[in-house]
mmCIF file of C-alpha atoms in Angstrom:
data_model
loop_
_atom_site.group_PDB
_atom_site.id
_atom_site.type_symbol
_atom_site.label_atom_id
_atom_site.label_comp_id
_atom_site.label_asym_id
_atom_site.label_seq_id
_atom_site.Cartn_x
_atom_site.Cartn_y
_atom_site.Cartn_z
ATOM 1 C CA MET A 1 104.587 83.262 126.560
ATOM 2 C CA ALA A 2 101.591 84.282 124.446
ATOM 3 C CA SER A 3 102.241 87.962 125.108
ATOM 4 C CA LYS A 4 105.824 87.563 123.881
ATOM 5 C CA PHE A 5 104.657 85.842 120.716
ATOM 6 C CA VAL A 6 101.974 88.343 119.777
ATOM 7 C CA ALA A 7 104.367 91.234 120.401
ATOM 8 C CA ALA A 8 106.974 89.655 118.167
ATOM 9 C CA SER A 9 104.506 88.530 115.504
ATOM 10 C CA SER A 10 102.743 91.880 115.364
ATOM 11 C CA LEU A 11 106.136 93.531 114.970
ATOM 12 C CA ALA A 12 106.921 91.242 112.058
ATOM 13 C CA VAL A 13 103.555 91.931 110.452
ATOM 14 C CA ALA A 14 104.005 95.670 110.810
ATOM 15 C CA LEU A 15 107.648 95.884 109.868
ATOM 16 C CA ALA A 16 107.452 95.079 106.149
ATOM 17 C CA PRO A 17 104.729 97.639 105.313
ATOM 18 C CA ALA A 18 106.414 100.223 107.525
ATOM 19 C CA LEU A 19 109.755 99.894 105.767
ATOM 20 C CA ALA A 20 108.234 99.293 102.341
ATOM 21 C CA GLN A 21 106.118 102.417 102.008
ATOM 22 C CA SER A 22 106.875 104.035 98.667
ATOM 23 C CA ASP A 23 105.653 107.473 99.693
ATOM 24 C CA LEU A 24 108.426 108.118 102.223
ATOM 25 C CA SER A 25 109.903 111.542 101.595
ATOM 26 C CA LEU A 26 113.337 112.829 102.502
ATOM 27 C CA LEU A 27 113.063 115.075 105.558
ATOM 28 C CA PRO A 28 114.506 118.596 105.601
ATOM 29 C CA GLU A 29 117.863 118.833 107.350
ATOM 30 C CA GLY A 30 117.566 119.074 111.122
ATOM 31 C CA SER A 31 113.939 117.901 111.211
ATOM 32 C CA LYS A 32 112.256 114.731 112.444
ATOM 33 C CA GLU A 33 108.958 112.928 111.999
ATOM 34 C CA LEU A 34 107.354 111.402 115.113
ATOM 35 C CA THR A 35 104.319 109.115 115.305
ATOM 36 C CA LEU A 36 102.575 107.665 118.374
ATOM 37 C CA GLY A 37 99.690 105.225 118.457
ATOM 38 C CA ALA A 38 98.203 101.940 119.590
ATOM 39 C CA THR A 39 97.306 98.679 117.854
ATOM 40 C CA LEU A 40 94.485 96.325 118.798
ATOM 41 C CA GLY A 41 94.926 92.976 117.119
ATOM 42 C CA SER A 42 94.205 89.278 117.046
ATOM 43 C CA SER A 43 96.597 86.550 115.898
ATOM 44 C CA PRO A 44 97.397 82.856 116.425
ATOM 45 C CA SER A 45 98.977 82.266 119.837
ATOM 46 C CA ARG A 46 102.020 80.907 118.000
ATOM 47 C CA TYR A 47 102.816 79.862 114.434
ATOM 48 C CA GLY A 48 100.816 76.747 113.594
ATOM 49 C CA SER A 49 98.489 77.051 116.579
ATOM 50 C CA ALA A 50 94.701 76.947 116.336
ATOM 51 C CA ALA A 51 94.411 78.998 119.539
ATOM 52 C CA ARG A 52 94.233 82.779 119.213
ATOM 53 C CA SER A 53 95.335 85.737 121.333
ATOM 54 C CA THR A 54 94.058 89.303 121.423
ATOM 55 C CA TYR A 55 96.527 92.066 122.228
ATOM 56 C CA LEU A 56 96.818 95.810 122.659
ATOM 57 C CA LEU A 57 100.258 97.230 121.918
ATOM 58 C CA PRO A 58 101.653 100.768 121.874
ATOM 59 C CA GLN A 59 103.103 102.048 118.588
ATOM 60 C CA PHE A 60 106.023 104.425 118.275
ATOM 61 C CA SER A 61 108.077 105.563 115.293
ATOM 62 C CA VAL A 62 110.436 108.432 114.608
ATOM 63 C CA GLU A 63 112.672 109.318 111.666
ATOM 64 C CA TRP A 64 115.392 111.955 111.634
ATOM 65 C CA SER A 65 116.700 113.862 108.638
ATOM 66 C CA ASN A 66 120.038 112.021 108.879
ATOM 67 C CA GLY A 67 118.265 108.750 107.953
ATOM 68 C CA ILE A 68 118.148 107.137 111.396
ATOM 69 C CA PHE A 69 114.712 105.797 112.353
ATOM 70 C CA VAL A 70 112.996 103.805 115.091
ATOM 71 C CA GLU A 71 109.957 101.644 114.301
ATOM 72 C CA GLY A 72 108.701 100.029 117.501
ATOM 73 C CA LEU A 73 111.584 97.897 118.779
ATOM 74 C CA VAL A 74 113.549 98.241 115.541
ATOM 75 C CA LEU A 75 116.407 100.708 115.098
ATOM 76 C CA GLY A 76 117.588 101.337 111.535
ATOM 77 C CA MET A 77 119.201 103.760 109.165
ATOM 78 C CA HIS A 78 118.477 104.731 105.566
ATOM 79 C CA MET A 79 121.817 104.617 103.743
ATOM 80 C CA SER A 80 120.454 105.937 100.428
ATOM 81 C CA ASP A 81 119.281 109.436 99.516
ATOM 82 C CA ALA A 82 117.207 108.077 96.609
ATOM 83 C CA PRO A 83 113.507 107.848 97.650
ATOM 84 C CA LEU A 84 112.871 104.948 95.253
ATOM 85 C CA LEU A 85 115.753 102.820 96.592
ATOM 86 C CA ARG A 86 116.068 102.659 100.373
ATOM 87 C CA TYR A 87 118.377 100.252 102.210
ATOM 88 C CA GLY A 88 120.356 100.025 105.391
ATOM 89 C CA PRO A 89 121.128 98.153 108.628
ATOM 90 C CA LEU A 90 118.643 97.132 111.327
ATOM 91 C CA LEU A 91 118.949 96.293 115.013
ATOM 92 C CA ALA A 92 116.038 94.786 116.959
ATOM 93 C CA LEU A 93 115.164 92.631 119.979
ATOM 94 C CA ASP A 94 114.306 88.922 120.049
ATOM 95 C CA PHE A 95 111.811 88.125 122.832
ATOM 96 C CA GLY A 96 112.809 84.454 122.869
ATOM 97 C CA THR A 97 110.940 81.688 121.049
ATOM 98 C CA GLN A 98 109.190 78.843 122.867
ATOM 99 C CA LEU A 99 111.394 75.803 122.317
ATOM 100 C CA ALA A 100 110.387 72.186 121.788
ATOM 101 C CA ASP A 101 110.885 71.322 125.476
ATOM 102 C CA GLY A 102 108.545 74.133 126.552
ATOM 103 C CA SER A 103 111.308 76.477 127.675
ATOM 104 C CA THR A 104 111.862 79.948 126.282
ATOM 105 C CA GLY A 105 114.926 81.010 124.314
ATOM 106 C CA LYS A 106 117.173 83.833 125.402
ATOM 107 C CA PHE A 107 116.136 87.485 125.207
ATOM 108 C CA ARG A 108 118.819 88.986 122.948
ATOM 109 C CA PRO A 109 119.507 91.539 120.250
ATOM 110 C CA VAL A 110 119.274 90.611 116.585
ATOM 111 C CA ALA A 111 120.948 92.379 113.680
ATOM 112 C CA GLY A 112 120.008 92.589 110.036
ATOM 113 C CA GLY A 113 119.236 94.838 107.128
ATOM 114 C CA PHE A 114 116.510 95.918 104.729
ATOM 115 C CA ILE A 115 116.068 97.022 101.140
ATOM 116 C CA ASN A 116 113.069 98.654 99.482
ATOM 117 C CA TYR A 117 112.983 99.266 95.734
ATOM 118 C CA VAL A 118 110.201 100.912 93.707
ATOM 119 C CA PRO A 119 110.818 99.998 90.036
ATOM 120 C CA VAL A 120 107.515 101.544 88.910
ATOM 121 C CA GLN A 121 104.953 103.670 90.702
ATOM 122 C CA GLU A 122 102.513 100.798 91.230
ATOM 123 C CA LEU A 123 105.037 98.273 92.582
ATOM 124 C CA SER A 124 107.312 98.148 95.626
ATOM 125 C CA LEU A 125 109.751 95.314 96.372
ATOM 126 C CA HIS A 126 110.909 94.815 99.934
ATOM 127 C CA ALA A 127 113.093 92.440 101.929
ATOM 128 C CA HIS A 128 114.466 92.451 105.439
ATOM 129 C CA VAL A 129 116.613 89.897 107.250
ATOM 130 C CA PHE A 130 117.386 89.334 110.934
ATOM 131 C CA THR A 131 119.711 86.963 112.761
ATOM 132 C CA PRO A 132 120.564 86.749 116.478
ATOM 133 C CA LEU A 133 124.065 88.050 117.106
ATOM 134 C CA GLY A 134 126.482 85.129 116.994
ATOM 135 C CA ASP A 135 123.907 82.602 115.701
ATOM 136 C CA ALA A 136 123.676 82.684 111.902
ATOM 137 C CA GLY A 137 121.690 79.419 111.898
ATOM 138 C CA ARG A 138 118.625 81.279 113.168
ATOM 139 C CA VAL A 139 118.436 83.744 110.288
ATOM 140 C CA ARG A 140 114.937 84.923 109.271
ATOM 141 C CA LEU A 141 114.247 86.519 105.891
ATOM 142 C CA ASN A 142 111.046 88.261 104.802
ATOM 143 C CA ALA A 143 110.418 89.138 101.143
ATOM 144 C CA ARG A 144 107.377 91.071 99.936
ATOM 145 C CA ALA A 145 105.980 92.652 96.771
ATOM 146 C CA GLY A 146 103.292 95.273 97.209
ATOM 147 C CA THR A 147 101.188 97.881 95.501
ATOM 148 C CA GLN A 148 99.035 100.785 96.615
ATOM 149 C CA ALA A 149 96.115 102.825 95.341
ATOM 150 C CA THR A 150 94.450 106.074 96.380
ATOM 151 C CA LEU A 151 90.746 105.326 96.777
ATOM 152 C CA ALA A 152 89.727 108.886 97.637
ATOM 153 C CA PRO A 153 91.336 111.933 99.192
ATOM 154 C CA ARG A 154 93.019 110.759 102.453
ATOM 155 C CA HIS A 155 92.113 107.110 101.776
ATOM 156 C CA GLN A 156 94.784 104.636 100.617
ATOM 157 C CA LEU A 157 94.763 100.887 100.082
ATOM 158 C CA PHE A 158 97.944 98.785 100.314
ATOM 159 C CA ALA A 159 98.138 95.128 99.215
ATOM 160 C CA GLY A 160 100.992 92.676 99.041
ATOM 161 C CA VAL A 161 102.193 89.085 98.884
ATOM 162 C CA GLY A 162 105.312 87.643 100.404
ATOM 163 C CA ALA A 163 107.150 84.766 102.026
ATOM 164 C CA ASN A 164 109.180 84.069 105.162
ATOM 165 C CA LEU A 165 112.313 81.919 105.005
ATOM 166 C CA LEU A 166 114.027 80.502 108.103
ATOM 167 C CA GLY A 167 117.414 78.967 108.740
ATOM 168 C CA GLY A 168 117.642 75.492 110.232
ATOM 169 C CA GLY A 169 118.123 76.753 113.782
ATOM 170 C CA ALA A 170 115.120 79.053 113.622
ATOM 171 C CA MET A 171 112.930 76.350 112.090
ATOM 172 C CA GLN A 172 113.991 73.887 114.781
ATOM 173 C CA ALA A 173 113.239 76.406 117.541
ATOM 174 C CA ASP A 174 109.760 77.165 116.169
ATOM 175 C CA PHE A 175 108.656 73.740 114.906
ATOM 176 C CA GLY A 176 111.091 71.070 116.109
ATOM 177 C CA THR A 177 110.553 68.376 118.729
ATOM 178 C CA ALA A 178 112.791 65.747 120.294
ATOM 179 C CA ASN A 179 111.935 63.389 117.410
ATOM 180 C CA TYR A 180 111.362 65.902 114.625
ATOM 181 C CA ARG A 181 114.135 68.079 113.232
ATOM 182 C CA PRO A 182 112.926 70.318 110.389
ATOM 183 C CA SER A 183 115.304 71.772 107.848
ATOM 184 C CA GLY A 184 115.631 75.422 106.941
ATOM 185 C CA GLY A 185 113.561 76.770 104.077
ATOM 186 C CA VAL A 186 110.277 78.526 103.359
ATOM 187 C CA ARG A 187 108.155 78.713 106.507
ATOM 188 C CA ASP A 188 105.072 80.334 104.955
ATOM 189 C CA VAL A 189 103.640 82.449 102.174
ATOM 190 C CA TYR A 190 101.196 85.251 102.911
ATOM 191 C CA ALA A 191 98.966 87.970 101.514
ATOM 192 C CA ASP A 192 98.138 91.203 103.303
ATOM 193 C CA LEU A 193 95.714 94.083 102.848
ATOM 194 C CA ARG A 194 95.825 97.455 104.622
ATOM 195 C CA TRP A 195 93.433 100.393 104.464
ATOM 196 C CA GLN A 196 94.694 103.751 105.678
ATOM 197 C CA TRP A 197 92.493 106.758 106.416
ATOM 198 C CA GLN A 198 94.037 110.071 107.412
ATOM 199 C CA PHE A 199 90.893 111.625 108.834
ATOM 200 C CA SER A 200 92.653 114.754 110.128
ATOM 201 C CA ALA A 201 96.001 116.481 109.754
ATOM 202 C CA LYS A 202 97.341 114.598 112.784
ATOM 203 C CA TYR A 203 95.345 111.345 113.073
ATOM 204 C CA THR A 204 95.417 108.226 110.881
ATOM 205 C CA LEU A 205 93.349 105.065 111.223
ATOM 206 C CA ILE A 206 94.787 101.843 109.776
ATOM 207 C CA SER A 207 92.958 98.540 109.410
ATOM 208 C CA ALA A 208 94.990 95.492 108.327
ATOM 209 C CA VAL A 209 94.564 91.774 107.699
ATOM 210 C CA GLN A 210 97.153 89.162 106.807
ATOM 211 C CA ALA A 211 96.547 85.521 105.891
ATOM 212 C CA SER A 212 99.462 83.096 105.847
ATOM 213 C CA ARG A 213 99.904 79.428 104.957
ATOM 214 C CA LEU A 214 102.635 77.227 106.462
ATOM 215 C CA LEU A 215 104.594 75.115 103.985
ATOM 216 C CA GLY A 216 107.144 72.300 103.952
ATOM 217 C CA ASP A 217 108.693 71.193 107.230
ATOM 218 C CA ALA A 218 106.798 73.874 109.153
ATOM 219 C CA ALA A 219 103.460 72.511 107.969
ATOM 220 C CA ALA A 220 104.515 68.910 108.643
ATOM 221 C CA SER A 221 105.635 69.574 112.221
ATOM 222 C CA PRO A 222 103.862 67.721 115.067
ATOM 223 C CA ARG A 223 103.576 71.138 116.730
ATOM 224 C CA THR A 224 101.439 72.453 113.846
ATOM 225 C CA SER A 225 97.709 72.044 114.343
ATOM 226 C CA GLU A 226 96.562 74.756 111.900
ATOM 227 C CA ARG A 227 98.456 75.518 108.693
ATOM 228 C CA THR A 228 96.514 78.675 107.853
ATOM 229 C CA GLY A 229 96.765 81.675 110.150
ATOM 230 C CA VAL A 230 95.015 85.043 110.011
ATOM 231 C CA THR A 231 96.171 88.194 111.807
ATOM 232 C CA THR A 232 93.915 91.244 112.009
ATOM 233 C CA SER A 233 94.602 94.635 113.550
ATOM 234 C CA VAL A 234 93.350 98.198 113.894
ATOM 235 C CA THR A 235 95.849 100.989 114.578
ATOM 236 C CA LEU A 236 95.275 104.613 115.540
ATOM 237 C CA ARG A 237 98.263 106.905 114.956
ATOM 238 C CA TYR A 238 98.982 110.477 115.915
ATOM 239 C CA GLY A 239 101.699 112.283 113.962
ATOM 240 C CA TYR A 240 103.679 115.277 115.150
#
């Protein structure tokens, strides 16, 4: 179960910065951009747990000139030609959350969408939402505001703050017990920091840290032993 959680949580951590980058350029017609890599990370074994897990996961992303892209286990499409306003649909996979009785939920596809808006050069606003097909009560929404700075040639720093909101079904699956039924709402707020170093034309090294704080019914759950969680990772990417 821990491997399923860290795969899903690392995907969630990576997804917002990946979709929210403000320096994405429109590709020439008929071209594609392909990136391969690996991420070594450490995160709580599940939300609210004091135990930690270390993981090594492959990374894969590709974007075609028609706007279709794949980011790990997420398939999406850019519906806008404007580089400062990107939005579109998403399709991903849900590994199945550990339920209150110790069982694991179904492995199933989830659908959603994303929007990324850059009102000024120093600010990017991002949101993405997912819900299992046929189960709107388990909707999950991530909202993030971020900024970036060029520290030196080939060195960039990205920082952001955000929040995760869950529907009642998703909150119950993650934090509910037989005698505790949490309501939907804000699960946590977080801050993240990412340093990116393109040390050659093909290779990029990325170091990231995210700290989150559970709130409301998630924090009050009997399943929560640690309200503050920290996820760290190092990623090496090779771009074609």
